[in-house]
Amino acid sequence: MMTASDDVAPRRGELEEARAQIAALERELAETRSLVSLGRLTASIAHDFRNVMAVITGQSELVLDSVSADSPLRRRLQAIRKATGWGERLTRELLAAGRPPSSAPPVADLNAVVLGVVRTLEPLLADGIEVRTELDPTVGAVALGAAALEQVAMNLILNARDAMPSGGCVSVCTSLAAHHVDGTAPELPALLRVADTGVGMDEATRARVFEPYFTTKAAGKGTGLGLSTVHDVVTRHGGHVEVASAPGRGTTFTVTLPRARGRATRPTVLVLEEEGGVRELIVEILELHEFCVLPARDHGEAERVSAAHPGPLALVIAAAGSGAGAARRLDVLRAARPEVPVLYLSSRLEDARPARIAGATLAKPFTVDGLVRKVREVLGEATG
């Protein structure tokens, strides 16, 4: 016969279990409220930071307009403007974090982004540091947004710089992996390697290198968040990071990234301009406005770059040189890609006459808005 005490024990157990579930739900609710509050604070900071970036970008463009093409300051000013472009893209990602996810997966051209980061960071490296790049033209696009990929490359290159206080060499390479990481990916993954000839790390340091706030740098010299950010960004997008190092033998970081099934969404523009200052200016402007740019100093280099680029070209920007020879060399380049429109840069009235040139023209000197507007106009006519 069941007594009252026999019935109380299981009821007490059920009550304790219910209380534990309520306590767990209350903790989850408190954590959710904290995350919502943190998200609102992040969005507020990102909004204000975006306004600051807009001011820096505008002021740097005004200063650039007043600096001659051969000034040693121009390259540093261009680096500032490019870095503000990174900040602008990062703030866009932060502001979009709380919104419904986009149906379009993130895609970026690995080589174009890495090359842009290298060019921007070179002025920040010490005089005794050499940068070498070896970019495989077949890697194509990876399943990672441009802002996230810039974060990864920037942190790895700056970490390599800090590991070489007495100078050395940073090697930045891209390639395809020799084999699949698993059997599910349809394509071989892409690799980004950043190697330095610096002080290296012992096994204990190497084991903790991706821990947040872990750093071997002196106080005020590092936050310990650079490499943890790299690890977090890469793993969130389905990749992984490996590190090889030994004391006195330098360090190599290898980032494995899944390749995108589609092509990078940024249109590719070939820029053929002999004047270095003008060519660099065009490259910087277009990269800041989400174009992938292939620079060339002469027709021979333009033909090699065009042939090595596996994807389509959206546009060729070429200086309208005088003489039959220049026109003939440009005809050879156009014959290889007859479907690609050409925007001619003209510095003389006779260069821009329709009788000489069949295509759109833009007079030098041009403004930032004038170049971007003309490029988009030509691309609109080509695709519309």
mmCIF file with all atom_site columns, N, CA and C in Angstrom, residues 308-374:
data_model
loop_
_atom_site.group_PDB
_atom_site.id
_atom_site.type_symbol
_atom_site.label_atom_id
_atom_site.label_alt_id
_atom_site.label_comp_id
_atom_site.label_asym_id
_atom_site.label_entity_id
_atom_site.label_seq_id
_atom_site.pdbx_PDB_ins_code
_atom_site.Cartn_x
_atom_site.Cartn_y
_atom_site.Cartn_z
_atom_site.occupancy
_atom_site.B_iso_or_equiv
_atom_site.pdbx_formal_charge
_atom_site.auth_seq_id
_atom_site.auth_comp_id
_atom_site.auth_asym_id
_atom_site.auth_atom_id
_atom_site.pdbx_PDB_model_num
ATOM 1   N N  . ALA A 1 308 ? 47.036 36.502 -67.730 1.00 0.00 ? 308 ALA A N  1
ATOM 2   C CA . ALA A 1 308 ? 47.148 35.731 -66.488 1.00 0.00 ? 308 ALA A CA 1
ATOM 3   C C  . ALA A 1 308 ? 45.877 35.787 -65.647 1.00 0.00 ? 308 ALA A C  1
ATOM 4   N N  . HIS A 1 309 ? 45.033 36.803 -65.899 1.00 0.00 ? 309 HIS A N  1
ATOM 5   C CA . HIS A 1 309 ? 43.815 36.945 -65.102 1.00 0.00 ? 309 HIS A CA 1
ATOM 6   C C  . HIS A 1 309 ? 42.771 35.945 -65.590 1.00 0.00 ? 309 HIS A C  1
ATOM 7   N N  . PRO A 1 310 ? 42.337 35.006 -64.722 1.00 0.00 ? 310 PRO A N  1
ATOM 8   C CA . PRO A 1 310 ? 41.436 33.952 -65.185 1.00 0.00 ? 310 PRO A CA 1
ATOM 9   C C  . PRO A 1 310 ? 40.003 34.411 -65.393 1.00 0.00 ? 310 PRO A C  1
ATOM 10  N N  . GLY A 1 311 ? 39.595 35.471 -64.723 1.00 0.00 ? 311 GLY A N  1
ATOM 11  C CA . GLY A 1 311 ? 38.216 35.918 -64.822 1.00 0.00 ? 311 GLY A CA 1
ATOM 12  C C  . GLY A 1 311 ? 38.007 36.936 -65.915 1.00 0.00 ? 311 GLY A C  1
ATOM 13  N N  . PRO A 1 312 ? 36.769 37.412 -66.043 1.00 0.00 ? 312 PRO A N  1
ATOM 14  C CA . PRO A 1 312 ? 36.472 38.410 -67.078 1.00 0.00 ? 312 PRO A CA 1
ATOM 15  C C  . PRO A 1 312 ? 36.937 39.802 -66.679 1.00 0.00 ? 312 PRO A C  1
ATOM 16  N N  . LEU A 1 313 ? 37.235 40.620 -67.661 1.00 0.00 ? 313 LEU A N  1
ATOM 17  C CA . LEU A 1 313 ? 37.525 42.031 -67.442 1.00 0.00 ? 313 LEU A CA 1
ATOM 18  C C  . LEU A 1 313 ? 36.262 42.831 -67.713 1.00 0.00 ? 313 LEU A C  1
ATOM 19  N N  . ALA A 1 314 ? 35.946 43.761 -66.820 1.00 0.00 ? 314 ALA A N  1
ATOM 20  C CA . ALA A 1 314 ? 34.777 44.593 -67.015 1.00 0.00 ? 314 ALA A CA 1
ATOM 21  C C  . ALA A 1 314 ? 35.111 45.826 -67.843 1.00 0.00 ? 314 ALA A C  1
ATOM 22  N N  . LEU A 1 315 ? 36.387 46.295 -67.730 1.00 0.00 ? 315 LEU A N  1
ATOM 23  C CA . LEU A 1 315 ? 36.751 47.561 -68.365 1.00 0.00 ? 315 LEU A CA 1
ATOM 24  C C  . LEU A 1 315 ? 38.258 47.673 -68.474 1.00 0.00 ? 315 LEU A C  1
ATOM 25  N N  . VAL A 1 316 ? 38.727 48.352 -69.536 1.00 0.00 ? 316 VAL A N  1
ATOM 26  C CA . VAL A 1 316 ? 40.125 48.743 -69.672 1.00 0.00 ? 316 VAL A CA 1
ATOM 27  C C  . VAL A 1 316 ? 40.185 50.261 -69.636 1.00 0.00 ? 316 VAL A C  1
ATOM 28  N N  . ILE A 1 317 ? 41.012 50.803 -68.747 1.00 0.00 ? 317 ILE A N  1
ATOM 29  C CA . ILE A 1 317 ? 41.272 52.246 -68.713 1.00 0.00 ? 317 ILE A CA 1
ATOM 30  C C  . ILE A 1 317 ? 42.675 52.448 -69.268 1.00 0.00 ? 317 ILE A C  1
ATOM 31  N N  . ALA A 1 318 ? 42.790 53.200 -70.358 1.00 0.00 ? 318 ALA A N  1
ATOM 32  C CA . ALA A 1 318 ? 44.075 53.345 -71.036 1.00 0.00 ? 318 ALA A CA 1
ATOM 33  C C  . ALA A 1 318 ? 44.322 54.801 -71.400 1.00 0.00 ? 318 ALA A C  1
ATOM 34  N N  . ALA A 1 319 ? 45.572 55.217 -71.261 1.00 0.00 ? 319 ALA A N  1
ATOM 35  C CA . ALA A 1 319 ? 45.958 56.556 -71.695 1.00 0.00 ? 319 ALA A CA 1
ATOM 36  C C  . ALA A 1 319 ? 45.886 56.631 -73.216 1.00 0.00 ? 319 ALA A C  1
ATOM 37  N N  . ALA A 1 320 ? 45.338 57.712 -73.716 1.00 0.00 ? 320 ALA A N  1
ATOM 38  C CA . ALA A 1 320 ? 45.203 57.892 -75.161 1.00 0.00 ? 320 ALA A CA 1
ATOM 39  C C  . ALA A 1 320 ? 46.515 58.457 -75.696 1.00 0.00 ? 320 ALA A C  1
ATOM 40  N N  . GLY A 1 321 ? 47.473 57.575 -75.966 1.00 0.00 ? 321 GLY A N  1
ATOM 41  C CA . GLY A 1 321 ? 48.781 58.006 -76.454 1.00 0.00 ? 321 GLY A CA 1
ATOM 42  C C  . GLY A 1 321 ? 48.723 58.467 -77.891 1.00 0.00 ? 321 GLY A C  1
ATOM 43  N N  . SER A 1 322 ? 49.699 59.273 -78.268 1.00 0.00 ? 322 SER A N  1
ATOM 44  C CA . SER A 1 322 ? 49.757 59.776 -79.630 1.00 0.00 ? 322 SER A CA 1
ATOM 45  C C  . SER A 1 322 ? 50.577 58.845 -80.503 1.00 0.00 ? 322 SER A C  1
ATOM 46  N N  . GLY A 1 323 ? 50.336 58.881 -81.779 1.00 0.00 ? 323 GLY A N  1
ATOM 47  C CA . GLY A 1 323 ? 51.113 58.089 -82.722 1.00 0.00 ? 323 GLY A CA 1
ATOM 48  C C  . GLY A 1 323 ? 50.433 56.785 -83.091 1.00 0.00 ? 323 GLY A C  1
ATOM 49  N N  . ALA A 1 324 ? 50.779 56.299 -84.293 1.00 0.00 ? 324 ALA A N  1
ATOM 50  C CA . ALA A 1 324 ? 50.172 55.061 -84.795 1.00 0.00 ? 324 ALA A CA 1
ATOM 51  C C  . ALA A 1 324 ? 50.606 53.856 -83.984 1.00 0.00 ? 324 ALA A C  1
ATOM 52  N N  . GLY A 1 325 ? 51.839 53.883 -83.447 1.00 0.00 ? 325 GLY A N  1
ATOM 53  C CA . GLY A 1 325 ? 52.349 52.751 -82.678 1.00 0.00 ? 325 GLY A CA 1
ATOM 54  C C  . GLY A 1 325 ? 51.518 52.477 -81.446 1.00 0.00 ? 325 GLY A C  1
ATOM 55  N N  . ALA A 1 326 ? 51.172 53.545 -80.711 1.00 0.00 ? 326 ALA A N  1
ATOM 56  C CA . ALA A 1 326 ? 50.367 53.381 -79.502 1.00 0.00 ? 326 ALA A CA 1
ATOM 57  C C  . ALA A 1 326 ? 48.992 52.827 -79.831 1.00 0.00 ? 326 ALA A C  1
ATOM 58  N N  . ALA A 1 327 ? 48.387 53.352 -80.896 1.00 0.00 ? 327 ALA A N  1
ATOM 59  C CA . ALA A 1 327 ? 47.067 52.871 -81.301 1.00 0.00 ? 327 ALA A CA 1
ATOM 60  C C  . ALA A 1 327 ? 47.115 51.405 -81.718 1.00 0.00 ? 327 ALA A C  1
ATOM 61  N N  . ARG A 1 328 ? 48.208 51.012 -82.430 1.00 0.00 ? 328 ARG A N  1
ATOM 62  C CA . ARG A 1 328 ? 48.338 49.626 -82.880 1.00 0.00 ? 328 ARG A CA 1
ATOM 63  C C  . ARG A 1 328 ? 48.497 48.665 -81.692 1.00 0.00 ? 328 ARG A C  1
ATOM 64  N N  . ARG A 1 329 ? 49.299 49.066 -80.695 1.00 0.00 ? 329 ARG A N  1
ATOM 65  C CA . ARG A 1 329 ? 49.482 48.205 -79.525 1.00 0.00 ? 329 ARG A CA 1
ATOM 66  C C  . ARG A 1 329 ? 48.186 48.054 -78.740 1.00 0.00 ? 329 ARG A C  1
ATOM 67  N N  . LEU A 1 330 ? 47.409 49.139 -78.692 1.00 0.00 ? 330 LEU A N  1
ATOM 68  C CA . LEU A 1 330 ? 46.126 49.057 -78.010 1.00 0.00 ? 330 LEU A CA 1
ATOM 69  C C  . LEU A 1 330 ? 45.151 48.172 -78.780 1.00 0.00 ? 330 LEU A C  1
ATOM 70  N N  . ASP A 1 331 ? 45.214 48.190 -80.091 1.00 0.00 ? 331 ASP A N  1
ATOM 71  C CA . ASP A 1 331 ? 44.374 47.309 -80.910 1.00 0.00 ? 331 ASP A CA 1
ATOM 72  C C  . ASP A 1 331 ? 44.684 45.841 -80.626 1.00 0.00 ? 331 ASP A C  1
ATOM 73  N N  . VAL A 1 332 ? 45.970 45.534 -80.422 1.00 0.00 ? 332 VAL A N  1
ATOM 74  C CA . VAL A 1 332 ? 46.365 44.154 -80.100 1.00 0.00 ? 332 VAL A CA 1
ATOM 75  C C  . VAL A 1 332 ? 45.758 43.731 -78.770 1.00 0.00 ? 332 VAL A C  1
ATOM 76  N N  . LEU A 1 333 ? 45.810 44.639 -77.792 1.00 0.00 ? 333 LEU A N  1
ATOM 77  C CA . LEU A 1 333 ? 45.247 44.343 -76.478 1.00 0.00 ? 333 LEU A CA 1
ATOM 78  C C  . LEU A 1 333 ? 43.739 44.149 -76.568 1.00 0.00 ? 333 LEU A C  1
ATOM 79  N N  . ARG A 1 334 ? 43.075 44.991 -77.330 1.00 0.00 ? 334 ARG A N  1
ATOM 80  C CA . ARG A 1 334 ? 41.621 44.887 -77.463 1.00 0.00 ? 334 ARG A CA 1
ATOM 81  C C  . ARG A 1 334 ? 41.218 43.635 -78.236 1.00 0.00 ? 334 ARG A C  1
ATOM 82  N N  . ALA A 1 335 ? 42.052 43.206 -79.164 1.00 0.00 ? 335 ALA A N  1
ATOM 83  C CA . ALA A 1 335 ? 41.713 42.017 -79.948 1.00 0.00 ? 335 ALA A CA 1
ATOM 84  C C  . ALA A 1 335 ? 41.627 40.776 -79.067 1.00 0.00 ? 335 ALA A C  1
ATOM 85  N N  . ALA A 1 336 ? 42.429 40.741 -77.982 1.00 0.00 ? 336 ALA A N  1
ATOM 86  C CA . ALA A 1 336 ? 42.399 39.585 -77.087 1.00 0.00 ? 336 ALA A CA 1
ATOM 87  C C  . ALA A 1 336 ? 41.090 39.521 -76.301 1.00 0.00 ? 336 ALA A C  1
ATOM 88  N N  . ARG A 1 337 ? 40.501 40.666 -76.034 1.00 0.00 ? 337 ARG A N  1
ATOM 89  C CA . ARG A 1 337 ? 39.240 40.723 -75.295 1.00 0.00 ? 337 ARG A CA 1
ATOM 90  C C  . ARG A 1 337 ? 38.334 41.743 -75.991 1.00 0.00 ? 337 ARG A C  1
ATOM 91  N N  . PRO A 1 338 ? 37.795 41.410 -77.145 1.00 0.00 ? 338 PRO A N  1
ATOM 92  C CA . PRO A 1 338 ? 37.037 42.393 -77.936 1.00 0.00 ? 338 PRO A CA 1
ATOM 93  C C  . PRO A 1 338 ? 35.744 42.851 -77.273 1.00 0.00 ? 338 PRO A C  1
ATOM 94  N N  . GLU A 1 339 ? 35.243 42.064 -76.314 1.00 0.00 ? 339 GLU A N  1
ATOM 95  C CA . GLU A 1 339 ? 33.978 42.417 -75.678 1.00 0.00 ? 339 GLU A CA 1
ATOM 96  C C  . GLU A 1 339 ? 34.136 43.464 -74.576 1.00 0.00 ? 339 GLU A C  1
ATOM 97  N N  . VAL A 1 340 ? 35.383 43.773 -74.204 1.00 0.00 ? 340 VAL A N  1
ATOM 98  C CA . VAL A 1 340 ? 35.637 44.656 -73.063 1.00 0.00 ? 340 VAL A CA 1
ATOM 99  C C  . VAL A 1 340 ? 35.664 46.116 -73.526 1.00 0.00 ? 340 VAL A C  1
ATOM 100 N N  . PRO A 1 341 ? 34.858 46.994 -72.919 1.00 0.00 ? 341 PRO A N  1
ATOM 101 C CA . PRO A 1 341 ? 34.900 48.408 -73.289 1.00 0.00 ? 341 PRO A CA 1
ATOM 102 C C  . PRO A 1 341 ? 36.180 49.081 -72.790 1.00 0.00 ? 341 PRO A C  1
ATOM 103 N N  . VAL A 1 342 ? 36.546 50.195 -73.422 1.00 0.00 ? 342 VAL A N  1
ATOM 104 C CA . VAL A 1 342 ? 37.752 50.938 -73.071 1.00 0.00 ? 342 VAL A CA 1
ATOM 105 C C  . VAL A 1 342 ? 37.369 52.369 -72.728 1.00 0.00 ? 342 VAL A C  1
ATOM 106 N N  . LEU A 1 343 ? 37.924 52.853 -71.606 1.00 0.00 ? 343 LEU A N  1
ATOM 107 C CA . LEU A 1 343 ? 37.795 54.259 -71.236 1.00 0.00 ? 343 LEU A CA 1
ATOM 108 C C  . LEU A 1 343 ? 39.160 54.902 -71.428 1.00 0.00 ? 343 LEU A C  1
ATOM 109 N N  . TYR A 1 344 ? 39.235 55.884 -72.322 1.00 0.00 ? 344 TYR A N  1
ATOM 110 C CA . TYR A 1 344 ? 40.506 56.526 -72.651 1.00 0.00 ? 344 TYR A CA 1
ATOM 111 C C  . TYR A 1 344 ? 40.719 57.765 -71.783 1.00 0.00 ? 344 TYR A C  1
ATOM 112 N N  . LEU A 1 345 ? 41.941 57.910 -71.276 1.00 0.00 ? 345 LEU A N  1
ATOM 113 C CA . LEU A 1 345 ? 42.326 59.106 -70.532 1.00 0.00 ? 345 LEU A CA 1
ATOM 114 C C  . LEU A 1 345 ? 43.075 60.031 -71.474 1.00 0.00 ? 345 LEU A C  1
ATOM 115 N N  . SER A 1 346 ? 42.593 61.243 -71.628 1.00 0.00 ? 346 SER A N  1
ATOM 116 C CA . SER A 1 346 ? 43.197 62.163 -72.583 1.00 0.00 ? 346 SER A CA 1
ATOM 117 C C  . SER A 1 346 ? 43.701 63.406 -71.866 1.00 0.00 ? 346 SER A C  1
ATOM 118 N N  . SER A 1 347 ? 44.910 63.816 -72.229 1.00 0.00 ? 347 SER A N  1
ATOM 119 C CA . SER A 1 347 ? 45.466 65.049 -71.670 1.00 0.00 ? 347 SER A CA 1
ATOM 120 C C  . SER A 1 347 ? 45.539 66.151 -72.711 1.00 0.00 ? 347 SER A C  1
ATOM 121 N N  . ARG A 1 348 ? 45.230 65.801 -73.990 1.00 0.00 ? 348 ARG A N  1
ATOM 122 C CA . ARG A 1 348 ? 45.248 66.794 -75.061 1.00 0.00 ? 348 ARG A CA 1
ATOM 123 C C  . ARG A 1 348 ? 43.945 66.700 -75.853 1.00 0.00 ? 348 ARG A C  1
ATOM 124 N N  . LEU A 1 349 ? 43.512 67.807 -76.378 1.00 0.00 ? 349 LEU A N  1
ATOM 125 C CA . LEU A 1 349 ? 42.243 67.849 -77.100 1.00 0.00 ? 349 LEU A CA 1
ATOM 126 C C  . LEU A 1 349 ? 42.235 66.902 -78.285 1.00 0.00 ? 349 LEU A C  1
ATOM 127 N N  . GLU A 1 350 ? 43.358 66.831 -79.012 1.00 0.00 ? 350 GLU A N  1
ATOM 128 C CA . GLU A 1 350 ? 43.365 65.989 -80.216 1.00 0.00 ? 350 GLU A CA 1
ATOM 129 C C  . GLU A 1 350 ? 43.286 64.505 -79.872 1.00 0.00 ? 350 GLU A C  1
ATOM 130 N N  . ASP A 1 351 ? 43.738 64.131 -78.630 1.00 0.00 ? 351 ASP A N  1
ATOM 131 C CA . ASP A 1 351 ? 43.644 62.729 -78.237 1.00 0.00 ? 351 ASP A CA 1
ATOM 132 C C  . ASP A 1 351 ? 42.202 62.289 -78.044 1.00 0.00 ? 351 ASP A C  1
ATOM 133 N N  . ALA A 1 352 ? 41.333 63.231 -77.731 1.00 0.00 ? 352 ALA A N  1
ATOM 134 C CA . ALA A 1 352 ? 39.954 62.886 -77.393 1.00 0.00 ? 352 ALA A CA 1
ATOM 135 C C  . ALA A 1 352 ? 38.995 62.982 -78.570 1.00 0.00 ? 352 ALA A C  1
ATOM 136 N N  . ARG A 1 353 ? 39.500 63.322 -79.752 1.00 0.00 ? 353 ARG A N  1
ATOM 137 C CA . ARG A 1 353 ? 38.601 63.463 -80.899 1.00 0.00 ? 353 ARG A CA 1
ATOM 138 C C  . ARG A 1 353 ? 38.028 62.110 -81.307 1.00 0.00 ? 353 ARG A C  1
ATOM 139 N N  . PRO A 1 354 ? 36.729 62.043 -81.567 1.00 0.00 ? 354 PRO A N  1
ATOM 140 C CA . PRO A 1 354 ? 36.110 60.786 -81.961 1.00 0.00 ? 354 PRO A CA 1
ATOM 141 C C  . PRO A 1 354 ? 36.753 60.167 -83.198 1.00 0.00 ? 354 PRO A C  1
ATOM 142 N N  . ALA A 1 355 ? 37.313 60.982 -84.078 1.00 0.00 ? 355 ALA A N  1
ATOM 143 C CA . ALA A 1 355 ? 37.947 60.428 -85.284 1.00 0.00 ? 355 ALA A CA 1
ATOM 144 C C  . ALA A 1 355 ? 39.140 59.558 -84.930 1.00 0.00 ? 355 ALA A C  1
ATOM 145 N N  . ARG A 1 356 ? 39.805 59.874 -83.810 1.00 0.00 ? 356 ARG A N  1
ATOM 146 C CA . ARG A 1 356 ? 40.980 59.090 -83.417 1.00 0.00 ? 356 ARG A CA 1
ATOM 147 C C  . ARG A 1 356 ? 40.609 57.902 -82.548 1.00 0.00 ? 356 ARG A C  1
ATOM 148 N N  . ILE A 1 357 ? 39.586 58.090 -81.715 1.00 0.00 ? 357 ILE A N  1
ATOM 149 C CA . ILE A 1 357 ? 39.276 57.084 -80.695 1.00 0.00 ? 357 ILE A CA 1
ATOM 150 C C  . ILE A 1 357 ? 37.805 56.708 -80.774 1.00 0.00 ? 357 ILE A C  1
ATOM 151 N N  . ALA A 1 358 ? 37.547 55.390 -80.809 1.00 0.00 ? 358 ALA A N  1
ATOM 152 C CA . ALA A 1 358 ? 36.182 54.880 -80.752 1.00 0.00 ? 358 ALA A CA 1
ATOM 153 C C  . ALA A 1 358 ? 35.937 54.389 -79.338 1.00 0.00 ? 358 ALA A C  1
ATOM 154 N N  . GLY A 1 359 ? 35.364 55.225 -78.509 1.00 0.00 ? 359 GLY A N  1
ATOM 155 C CA . GLY A 1 359 ? 35.128 54.848 -77.124 1.00 0.00 ? 359 GLY A CA 1
ATOM 156 C C  . GLY A 1 359 ? 34.973 56.069 -76.246 1.00 0.00 ? 359 GLY A C  1
ATOM 157 N N  . ALA A 1 360 ? 34.682 55.827 -74.953 1.00 0.00 ? 360 ALA A N  1
ATOM 158 C CA . ALA A 1 360 ? 34.496 56.914 -74.005 1.00 0.00 ? 360 ALA A CA 1
ATOM 159 C C  . ALA A 1 360 ? 35.838 57.537 -73.639 1.00 0.00 ? 360 ALA A C  1
ATOM 160 N N  . THR A 1 361 ? 35.832 58.811 -73.289 1.00 0.00 ? 361 THR A N  1
ATOM 161 C CA . THR A 1 361 ? 37.060 59.508 -72.903 1.00 0.00 ? 361 THR A CA 1
ATOM 162 C C  . THR A 1 361 ? 36.836 60.279 -71.604 1.00 0.00 ? 361 THR A C  1
ATOM 163 N N  . LEU A 1 362 ? 37.928 60.454 -70.873 1.00 0.00 ? 362 LEU A N  1
ATOM 164 C CA . LEU A 1 362 ? 37.915 61.248 -69.661 1.00 0.00 ? 362 LEU A CA 1
ATOM 165 C C  . LEU A 1 362 ? 39.160 62.133 -69.680 1.00 0.00 ? 362 LEU A C  1
ATOM 166 N N  . ALA A 1 363 ? 38.960 63.434 -69.538 1.00 0.00 ? 363 ALA A N  1
ATOM 167 C CA . ALA A 1 363 ? 40.074 64.365 -69.624 1.00 0.00 ? 363 ALA A CA 1
ATOM 168 C C  . ALA A 1 363 ? 40.856 64.405 -68.316 1.00 0.00 ? 363 ALA A C  1
ATOM 169 N N  . LYS A 1 364 ? 42.181 64.544 -68.466 1.00 0.00 ? 364 LYS A N  1
ATOM 170 C CA . LYS A 1 364 ? 43.044 64.804 -67.309 1.00 0.00 ? 364 LYS A CA 1
ATOM 171 C C  . LYS A 1 364 ? 43.198 66.321 -67.152 1.00 0.00 ? 364 LYS A C  1
ATOM 172 N N  . PRO A 1 365 ? 43.296 66.812 -65.920 1.00 0.00 ? 365 PRO A N  1
ATOM 173 C CA . PRO A 1 365 ? 43.157 66.073 -64.659 1.00 0.00 ? 365 PRO A CA 1
ATOM 174 C C  . PRO A 1 365 ? 41.689 65.804 -64.354 1.00 0.00 ? 365 PRO A C  1
ATOM 175 N N  . PHE A 1 366 ? 41.430 64.758 -63.597 1.00 0.00 ? 366 PHE A N  1
ATOM 176 C CA . PHE A 1 366 ? 40.059 64.389 -63.264 1.00 0.00 ? 366 PHE A CA 1
ATOM 177 C C  . PHE A 1 366 ? 39.908 64.361 -61.740 1.00 0.00 ? 366 PHE A C  1
ATOM 178 N N  . THR A 1 367 ? 38.679 64.490 -61.279 1.00 0.00 ? 367 THR A N  1
ATOM 179 C CA . THR A 1 367 ? 38.384 64.410 -59.850 1.00 0.00 ? 367 THR A CA 1
ATOM 180 C C  . THR A 1 367 ? 38.045 62.960 -59.492 1.00 0.00 ? 367 THR A C  1
ATOM 181 N N  . VAL A 1 368 ? 38.020 62.676 -58.194 1.00 0.00 ? 368 VAL A N  1
ATOM 182 C CA . VAL A 1 368 ? 37.645 61.335 -57.733 1.00 0.00 ? 368 VAL A CA 1
ATOM 183 C C  . VAL A 1 368 ? 36.235 60.997 -58.199 1.00 0.00 ? 368 VAL A C  1
ATOM 184 N N  . ASP A 1 369 ? 35.298 61.907 -57.952 1.00 0.00 ? 369 ASP A N  1
ATOM 185 C CA . ASP A 1 369 ? 33.910 61.665 -58.364 1.00 0.00 ? 369 ASP A CA 1
ATOM 186 C C  . ASP A 1 369 ? 33.788 61.556 -59.876 1.00 0.00 ? 369 ASP A C  1
ATOM 187 N N  . GLY A 1 370 ? 34.572 62.374 -60.596 1.00 0.00 ? 370 GLY A N  1
ATOM 188 C CA . GLY A 1 370 ? 34.506 62.334 -62.053 1.00 0.00 ? 370 GLY A CA 1
ATOM 189 C C  . GLY A 1 370 ? 34.948 60.994 -62.606 1.00 0.00 ? 370 GLY A C  1
ATOM 190 N N  . LEU A 1 371 ? 36.028 60.428 -62.060 1.00 0.00 ? 371 LEU A N  1
ATOM 191 C CA . LEU A 1 371 ? 36.506 59.123 -62.525 1.00 0.00 ? 371 LEU A CA 1
ATOM 192 C C  . LEU A 1 371 ? 35.503 58.026 -62.207 1.00 0.00 ? 371 LEU A C  1
ATOM 193 N N  . VAL A 1 372 ? 35.045 57.978 -60.972 1.00 0.00 ? 372 VAL A N  1
ATOM 194 C CA . VAL A 1 372 ? 34.116 56.917 -60.568 1.00 0.00 ? 372 VAL A CA 1
ATOM 195 C C  . VAL A 1 372 ? 32.816 57.010 -61.355 1.00 0.00 ? 372 VAL A C  1
ATOM 196 N N  . ARG A 1 373 ? 32.315 58.209 -61.531 1.00 0.00 ? 373 ARG A N  1
ATOM 197 C CA . ARG A 1 373 ? 31.063 58.391 -62.270 1.00 0.00 ? 373 ARG A CA 1
ATOM 198 C C  . ARG A 1 373 ? 31.219 57.949 -63.726 1.00 0.00 ? 373 ARG A C  1
ATOM 199 N N  . LYS A 1 374 ? 32.362 58.286 -64.347 1.00 0.00 ? 374 LYS A N  1
ATOM 200 C CA . LYS A 1 374 ? 32.583 57.912 -65.745 1.00 0.00 ? 374 LYS A CA 1
ATOM 201 C C  . LYS A 1 374 ? 32.733 56.404 -65.887 1.00 0.00 ? 374 LYS A C  1
#
